[in-house]
PDB file of C-alpha atoms and ligand atoms in Angstrom:
ATOM      1  CA  MET A  17     -15.506   0.335   9.162  1.00  0.00           C
ATOM      2  CA  ARG A  18     -13.359   0.156   6.057  1.00  0.00           C
ATOM      3  CA  LEU A  19     -10.159  -1.799   6.757  1.00  0.00           C
ATOM      4  CA  PHE A  20      -6.973  -2.684   4.940  1.00  0.00           C
ATOM      5  CA  VAL A  21      -3.651  -4.217   5.885  1.00  0.00           C
ATOM      6  CA  ALA A  22      -0.472  -2.551   4.660  1.00  0.00           C
ATOM      7  CA  ALA A  23       3.258  -2.517   5.193  1.00  0.00           C
ATOM      8  CA  ASP A  24       4.853   0.713   6.312  1.00  0.00           C
ATOM      9  CA  ILE A  25       7.209   2.239   3.769  1.00  0.00           C
ATOM     10  CA  PRO A  26      10.489   0.317   4.115  1.00  0.00           C
ATOM     11  CA  ASP A  27      12.999   2.228   6.226  1.00  0.00           C
ATOM     12  CA  GLY A  28      15.355   3.738   3.707  1.00  0.00           C
ATOM     13  CA  CYS A  29      12.870   4.108   0.820  1.00  0.00           C
ATOM     14  CA  TYR A  30      10.849   7.097   1.967  1.00  0.00           C
ATOM     15  CA  ASP A  31      13.066   9.912   0.663  1.00  0.00           C
ATOM     16  CA  ALA A  32      13.364   8.295  -2.763  1.00  0.00           C
ATOM     17  CA  LEU A  33       9.569   7.973  -2.978  1.00  0.00           C
ATOM     18  CA  CYS A  34       9.185  11.647  -2.055  1.00  0.00           C
ATOM     19  CA  GLU A  35      11.647  12.568  -4.798  1.00  0.00           C
ATOM     20  CA  THR A  36       9.834  10.457  -7.373  1.00  0.00           C
ATOM     21  CA  SER A  37       6.564  12.053  -6.288  1.00  0.00           C
ATOM     22  CA  ALA A  38       8.056  15.548  -6.606  1.00  0.00           C
ATOM     23  CA  SER A  39       9.285  14.893 -10.130  1.00  0.00           C
ATOM     24  CA  LEU A  40       5.875  13.490 -11.107  1.00  0.00           C
ATOM     25  CA  ARG A  41       4.301  16.724  -9.952  1.00  0.00           C
ATOM     26  CA  SER A  42       6.163  18.653 -12.605  1.00  0.00           C
ATOM     27  CA  CYS A  43       4.985  16.502 -15.506  1.00  0.00           C
ATOM     28  CA  VAL A  44       1.781  14.578 -14.717  1.00  0.00           C
ATOM     29  CA  ARG A  45      -1.666  15.959 -13.949  1.00  0.00           C
ATOM     30  CA  GLY A  46      -3.781  14.216 -11.349  1.00  0.00           C
ATOM     31  CA  ARG A  47      -4.352  13.925  -7.626  1.00  0.00           C
ATOM     32  CA  TYR A  48      -1.156  13.552  -5.604  1.00  0.00           C
ATOM     33  CA  VAL A  49      -1.019  11.225  -2.644  1.00  0.00           C
ATOM     34  CA  GLY A  50       0.496  13.015   0.349  1.00  0.00           C
ATOM     35  CA  PRO A  51       3.730  11.384   1.549  1.00  0.00           C
ATOM     36  CA  ASP A  52       2.132  10.916   4.987  1.00  0.00           C
ATOM     37  CA  LEU A  53      -0.315   8.507   3.307  1.00  0.00           C
ATOM     38  CA  PHE A  54       2.285   6.346   1.512  1.00  0.00           C
ATOM     39  CA  HIS A  55       1.911   2.605   2.225  1.00  0.00           C
ATOM     40  CA  VAL A  56       2.098  -0.804   0.536  1.00  0.00           C
ATOM     41  CA  THR A  57      -1.293  -2.548   0.627  1.00  0.00           C
ATOM     42  CA  LEU A  58      -1.068  -6.262   1.428  1.00  0.00           C
ATOM     43  CA  ALA A  59      -4.790  -7.078   1.772  1.00  0.00           C
ATOM     44  CA  PHE A  60      -7.963  -5.049   1.349  1.00  0.00           C
ATOM     45  CA  LEU A  61     -10.793  -6.087   3.663  1.00  0.00           C
ATOM     46  CA  GLY A  62     -13.376  -3.407   2.971  1.00  0.00           C
ATOM     47  CA  GLU A  63     -16.310  -3.042   5.392  1.00  0.00           C
ATOM     48  CA  VAL A  64     -15.859  -4.959   8.647  1.00  0.00           C
ATOM     49  CA  LEU A  65     -17.851  -4.600  11.877  1.00  0.00           C
ATOM     50  CA  ALA A  66     -16.049  -2.649  14.602  1.00  0.00           C
ATOM     51  CA  THR A  67     -16.654  -5.614  16.903  1.00  0.00           C
ATOM     52  CA  GLN A  68     -14.527  -7.811  14.620  1.00  0.00           C
ATOM     53  CA  VAL A  69     -11.380  -5.668  14.726  1.00  0.00           C
ATOM     54  CA  ALA A  70      -9.749  -7.667  17.555  1.00  0.00           C
ATOM     55  CA  GLU A  71     -10.287 -10.862  15.575  1.00  0.00           C
ATOM     56  CA  VAL A  72      -8.788  -9.283  12.453  1.00  0.00           C
ATOM     57  CA  VAL A  73      -5.734  -8.165  14.468  1.00  0.00           C
ATOM     58  CA  CYS A  74      -5.222 -11.760  15.694  1.00  0.00           C
ATOM     59  CA  LEU A  75      -5.462 -13.117  12.163  1.00  0.00           C
ATOM     60  CA  VAL A  76      -3.038 -10.542  10.755  1.00  0.00           C
ATOM     61  CA  ARG A  77      -0.574 -11.415  13.541  1.00  0.00           C
ATOM     62  CA  LYS A  78      -0.943 -15.070  12.654  1.00  0.00           C
ATOM     63  CA  GLY A  79      -0.387 -14.316   8.982  1.00  0.00           C
ATOM     64  CA  CYS A  80       2.869 -12.499   9.811  1.00  0.00           C
ATOM     65  CA  GLU A  81       4.212 -15.294  11.999  1.00  0.00           C
ATOM     66  CA  GLY A  82       7.446 -16.677  10.677  1.00  0.00           C
ATOM     67  CA  VAL A  83       8.050 -13.685   8.374  1.00  0.00           C
ATOM     68  CA  SER A  84      11.253 -11.840   9.200  1.00  0.00           C
ATOM     69  CA  PRO A  85      12.128  -8.269   8.244  1.00  0.00           C
ATOM     70  CA  PHE A  86      13.501  -8.228   4.689  1.00  0.00           C
ATOM     71  CA  ARG A  87      15.398  -5.952   2.327  1.00  0.00           C
ATOM     72  CA  THR A  88      13.761  -4.557  -0.764  1.00  0.00           C
ATOM     73  CA  THR A  89      14.682  -2.102  -3.501  1.00  0.00           C
ATOM     74  CA  LEU A  90      12.363   0.345  -5.234  1.00  0.00           C
ATOM     75  CA  GLY A  91      11.760  -0.240  -8.924  1.00  0.00           C
ATOM     76  CA  GLY A  92       9.920   1.285 -11.859  1.00  0.00           C
ATOM     77  CA  LEU A  93       6.683   3.207 -12.260  1.00  0.00           C
ATOM     78  CA  GLY A  94       3.475   1.467 -13.230  1.00  0.00           C
ATOM     79  CA  THR A  95      -0.221   2.210 -13.648  1.00  0.00           C
ATOM     80  CA  PHE A  96      -3.579   0.576 -13.006  1.00  0.00           C
ATOM     81  CA  GLY A  97      -6.651   1.577 -14.967  1.00  0.00           C
ATOM     82  CA  ARG A  98      -7.278   3.859 -17.909  1.00  0.00           C
ATOM     83  CA  ALA A  99      -4.417   6.038 -19.147  1.00  0.00           C
ATOM     84  CA  SER A 100      -6.586   9.153 -18.801  1.00  0.00           C
ATOM     85  CA  SER A 101      -7.394   8.449 -15.145  1.00  0.00           C
ATOM     86  CA  ALA A 102      -4.874   5.992 -13.747  1.00  0.00           C
ATOM     87  CA  ASP A 103      -3.491   5.023 -10.386  1.00  0.00           C
ATOM     88  CA  LEU A 104       0.211   5.767 -10.824  1.00  0.00           C
ATOM     89  CA  TRP A 105       2.605   3.886  -8.578  1.00  0.00           C
ATOM     90  CA  GLN A 106       6.198   2.953  -7.930  1.00  0.00           C
ATOM     91  CA  GLY A 107       6.939  -0.744  -7.559  1.00  0.00           C
ATOM     92  CA  PHE A 108       9.764  -2.807  -6.134  1.00  0.00           C
ATOM     93  CA  ALA A 109      12.544  -4.559  -8.001  1.00  0.00           C
ATOM     94  CA  GLU A 110      14.330  -6.724  -5.444  1.00  0.00           C
ATOM     95  CA  GLY A 111      12.441  -8.509  -2.685  1.00  0.00           C
ATOM     96  CA  GLN A 112       9.519  -9.746  -4.812  1.00  0.00           C
ATOM     97  CA  SER A 113       9.397 -13.245  -3.320  1.00  0.00           C
ATOM     98  CA  GLU A 114       9.539 -11.870   0.234  1.00  0.00           C
ATOM     99  CA  TRP A 115       6.766  -9.350  -0.518  1.00  0.00           C
ATOM    100  CA  SER A 116       4.703 -12.129  -2.000  1.00  0.00           C
ATOM    101  CA  ALA A 117       5.221 -14.448   0.982  1.00  0.00           C
ATOM    102  CA  LEU A 118       4.166 -11.659   3.362  1.00  0.00           C
ATOM    103  CA  ALA A 119       1.010 -10.771   1.400  1.00  0.00           C
ATOM    104  CA  GLN A 120       0.040 -14.409   0.845  1.00  0.00           C
ATOM    105  CA  GLY A 121       0.560 -15.174   4.548  1.00  0.00           C
ATOM    106  CA  VAL A 122      -1.707 -12.307   5.623  1.00  0.00           C
ATOM    107  CA  ARG A 123      -4.322 -13.057   2.965  1.00  0.00           C
ATOM    108  CA  LYS A 124      -4.444 -16.766   3.786  1.00  0.00           C
ATOM    109  CA  ALA A 125      -4.856 -16.120   7.519  1.00  0.00           C
ATOM    110  CA  LEU A 126      -7.719 -13.685   6.847  1.00  0.00           C
ATOM    111  CA  ARG A 127      -9.365 -16.017   4.356  1.00  0.00           C
ATOM    112  CA  ASP A 128      -9.039 -19.022   6.706  1.00  0.00           C
ATOM    113  CA  GLY A 129     -10.571 -16.835   9.423  1.00  0.00           C
ATOM    114  CA  GLY A 130     -13.639 -16.331   7.251  1.00  0.00           C
ATOM    115  CA  PHE A 131     -12.998 -12.831   5.874  1.00  0.00           C
ATOM    116  CA  ALA A 132     -13.605 -12.090   2.220  1.00  0.00           C
ATOM    117  CA  ILE A 133     -10.619 -10.206   0.913  1.00  0.00           C
ATOM    118  CA  ASP A 134      -9.952  -8.746  -2.470  1.00  0.00           C
ATOM    119  CA  GLU A 135      -8.379 -11.478  -4.560  1.00  0.00           C
ATOM    120  CA  LYS A 136      -6.721  -9.440  -7.275  1.00  0.00           C
ATOM    121  CA  GLY A 137      -3.145 -10.547  -7.942  1.00  0.00           C
ATOM    122  CA  PHE A 138      -0.626  -8.966  -5.635  1.00  0.00           C
ATOM    123  CA  ILE A 139       1.822  -6.402  -7.005  1.00  0.00           C
ATOM    124  CA  PRO A 140       3.734  -4.647  -4.236  1.00  0.00           C
ATOM    125  CA  HIS A 141       3.555  -0.918  -4.950  1.00  0.00           C
ATOM    126  CA  VAL A 142       3.247   2.552  -3.446  1.00  0.00           C
ATOM    127  CA  THR A 143       0.532   4.674  -5.055  1.00  0.00           C
ATOM    128  CA  LEU A 144       1.884   8.162  -5.725  1.00  0.00           C
ATOM    129  CA  MET A 145      -1.000   9.628  -7.780  1.00  0.00           C
ATOM    130  CA  ARG A 146      -4.665   8.928  -8.386  1.00  0.00           C
ATOM    131  CA  ARG A 147      -6.583   9.849 -11.532  1.00  0.00           C
ATOM    132  CA  ALA A 148      -3.317  10.547 -13.261  1.00  0.00           C
ATOM    133  CA  ASP A 149      -3.367  11.519 -16.923  1.00  0.00           C
ATOM    134  CA  VAL A 150      -0.593   9.463 -18.492  1.00  0.00           C
ATOM    135  CA  THR A 151      -1.957   9.597 -22.052  1.00  0.00           C
ATOM    136  CA  HIS A 152       1.139  11.494 -23.227  1.00  0.00           C
ATOM    137  CA  GLY A 153       3.269   8.603 -21.980  1.00  0.00           C
ATOM    138  CA  LEU A 154       6.058  10.785 -20.621  1.00  0.00           C
ATOM    139  CA  LEU A 155       7.110   9.773 -17.139  1.00  0.00           C
ATOM    140  CA  PRO A 156      10.227  10.772 -15.220  1.00  0.00           C
ATOM    141  CA  MET A 157      12.888   8.310 -14.124  1.00  0.00           C
ATOM    142  CA  PRO A 158      11.921   7.184 -10.633  1.00  0.00           C
ATOM    143  CA  CYS A 159      14.303   7.628  -7.737  1.00  0.00           C
ATOM    144  CA  VAL A 160      15.270   4.295  -6.178  1.00  0.00           C
ATOM    145  CA  ASP A 161      16.752   3.201  -2.895  1.00  0.00           C
ATOM    146  CA  THR A 162      16.948   0.093  -0.723  1.00  0.00           C
ATOM    147  CA  GLY A 163      15.267  -0.349   2.638  1.00  0.00           C
ATOM    148  CA  THR A 164      13.929  -2.846   5.153  1.00  0.00           C
ATOM    149  CA  VAL A 165      10.316  -3.955   5.520  1.00  0.00           C
ATOM    150  CA  SER A 166       9.669  -4.464   9.201  1.00  0.00           C
ATOM    151  CA  THR A 167       6.169  -3.267  10.122  1.00  0.00           C
ATOM    152  CA  VAL A 168       2.686  -4.375   9.106  1.00  0.00           C
ATOM    153  CA  VAL A 169      -0.250  -2.145  10.019  1.00  0.00           C
ATOM    154  CA  LEU A 170      -3.988  -2.659  10.230  1.00  0.00           C
ATOM    155  CA  PHE A 171      -5.520   0.597   9.010  1.00  0.00           C
ATOM    156  CA  SER A 172      -9.040   1.920   9.015  1.00  0.00           C
ATOM    157  CA  SER A 173      -9.803   4.184   6.073  1.00  0.00           C
ATOM    158  CA  ASP A 174     -12.272   7.062   6.166  1.00  0.00           C
ATOM    159  CA  LEU A 175     -13.014   8.484   2.729  1.00  0.00           C
ATOM    160  CA  SER A 176     -15.630  11.037   3.781  1.00  0.00           C
ATOM    161  CA  GLY A 177     -13.308  14.040   3.724  1.00  0.00           C
ATOM    162  CA  ASP A 178     -11.283  15.878   1.055  1.00  0.00           C
ATOM    163  CA  ARG A 179      -8.497  13.356   1.374  1.00  0.00           C
ATOM    164  CA  PRO A 180      -8.419   9.810   2.777  1.00  0.00           C
ATOM    165  CA  TYR A 181      -7.907   9.567   6.507  1.00  0.00           C
ATOM    166  CA  TYR A 182      -6.105   6.389   7.568  1.00  0.00           C
ATOM    167  CA  GLU A 183      -5.876   5.451  11.232  1.00  0.00           C
ATOM    168  CA  ALA A 184      -3.382   2.821  12.395  1.00  0.00           C
ATOM    169  CA  LEU A 185      -5.412   0.459  14.614  1.00  0.00           C
ATOM    170  CA  GLU A 186      -2.527  -1.938  15.268  1.00  0.00           C
ATOM    171  CA  ARG A 187       1.152  -2.129  14.324  1.00  0.00           C
ATOM    172  CA  ILE A 188       2.834  -5.525  14.079  1.00  0.00           C
ATOM    173  CA  GLU A 189       6.629  -5.797  14.026  1.00  0.00           C
ATOM    174  CA  LEU A 190       7.976  -8.633  11.895  1.00  0.00           C
TER     175      LEU A 190
HETATM  176  P1  ATP B 300      -9.435   6.867  -2.545  1.00  0.00           P
HETATM  177  O1  ATP B 300     -10.296   5.640  -2.733  1.00  0.00           O
HETATM  178  O2  ATP B 300     -10.179   8.058  -2.053  1.00  0.00           O
HETATM  179  O3  ATP B 300      -8.572   7.171  -3.722  1.00  0.00           O
HETATM  180  P2  ATP B 300      -7.589   5.171  -1.128  1.00  0.00           P
HETATM  181  O4  ATP B 300      -7.744   4.264  -2.300  1.00  0.00           O
HETATM  182  O5  ATP B 300      -6.232   5.522  -0.686  1.00  0.00           O
HETATM  183  O6  ATP B 300      -8.393   6.514  -1.341  1.00  0.00           O
HETATM  184  P3  ATP B 300      -9.157   3.169   0.144  1.00  0.00           P
HETATM  185  O7  ATP B 300     -10.053   3.086  -1.050  1.00  0.00           O
HETATM  186  O8  ATP B 300      -9.778   3.040   1.492  1.00  0.00           O
HETATM  187  O9  ATP B 300      -8.335   4.522   0.130  1.00  0.00           O
HETATM  188  O10 ATP B 300      -8.066   2.034  -0.031  1.00  0.00           O
HETATM  189  C1  ATP B 300      -7.082   1.769   0.939  1.00  0.00           C
HETATM  190  C2  ATP B 300      -5.992   0.944   0.286  1.00  0.00           C
HETATM  191  O11 ATP B 300      -6.533  -0.278  -0.212  1.00  0.00           O
HETATM  192  C3  ATP B 300      -5.350   1.636  -0.937  1.00  0.00           C
HETATM  193  O12 ATP B 300      -3.991   1.231  -1.015  1.00  0.00           O
HETATM  194  C4  ATP B 300      -6.122   1.068  -2.104  1.00  0.00           C
HETATM  195  O13 ATP B 300      -5.344   1.062  -3.284  1.00  0.00           O
HETATM  196  C5  ATP B 300      -6.396  -0.360  -1.622  1.00  0.00           C
HETATM  197  N1  ATP B 300      -7.649  -0.842  -2.174  1.00  0.00           N
HETATM  198  C6  ATP B 300      -8.835  -0.196  -2.216  1.00  0.00           C
HETATM  199  N2  ATP B 300      -9.796  -0.944  -2.760  1.00  0.00           N
HETATM  200  C7  ATP B 300      -9.208  -2.111  -3.101  1.00  0.00           C
HETATM  201  C8  ATP B 300      -9.670  -3.305  -3.723  1.00  0.00           C
HETATM  202  N3  ATP B 300     -10.927  -3.473  -4.101  1.00  0.00           N
HETATM  203  N4  ATP B 300      -8.771  -4.279  -3.901  1.00  0.00           N
HETATM  204  C9  ATP B 300      -7.493  -4.159  -3.523  1.00  0.00           C
HETATM  205  N5  ATP B 300      -6.993  -3.065  -2.926  1.00  0.00           N
HETATM  206  C10 ATP B 300      -7.833  -2.054  -2.731  1.00  0.00           C
HETATM  207 MG1   MG B 301      -9.608   3.606  -3.103  1.00  0.00          MG
END
């Protein structure tokens, strides 16, 4: 099964993200991510055997040990990929070092446990659109708010349908 580890949307940031998403709808073409799918990816595992899920849960718990809930503030919009077909996301302004410590802790535990995880640099973000056409360069001002990061989730991801289906296999409170 396809697995990834993510933080739940910080309590307090959800409404602002929905507002940013709504204003993007009026000016950017692409595929919108439903607010029920919003998350902040910490580590992408990819295909893992179902029999290894319990081990992954243990490692993610270990990686979160010693990390306390922390405050963070939403920041600006950013993109990954080509301007004609980009992932469009909203990032975080305050809380960068805490986000980084959380992601590095989880990634190190998984790596030390023998799992190959995606090693791209970590930029905490919430993807709001896929295949967005941002060639005209006009983006709205994002809505920002402050919230608390307190939950890490191991998700399975099923991409066989019209939209991704994520299932929370385990929730870990910081
Ligand atoms: P879709 O691929 O249909 O657009 P999705 O990207 O939301 O849907 P997945 O591809 O299963 O679903 O990815 C789950 C999460 O992991 C997303 O946040 C995605 O951005 C991230 N992710 C996917 N592939 C990688 C990768 N190779 N490296 C880092 N993060 C990844
Ligand atoms: Mg994907």
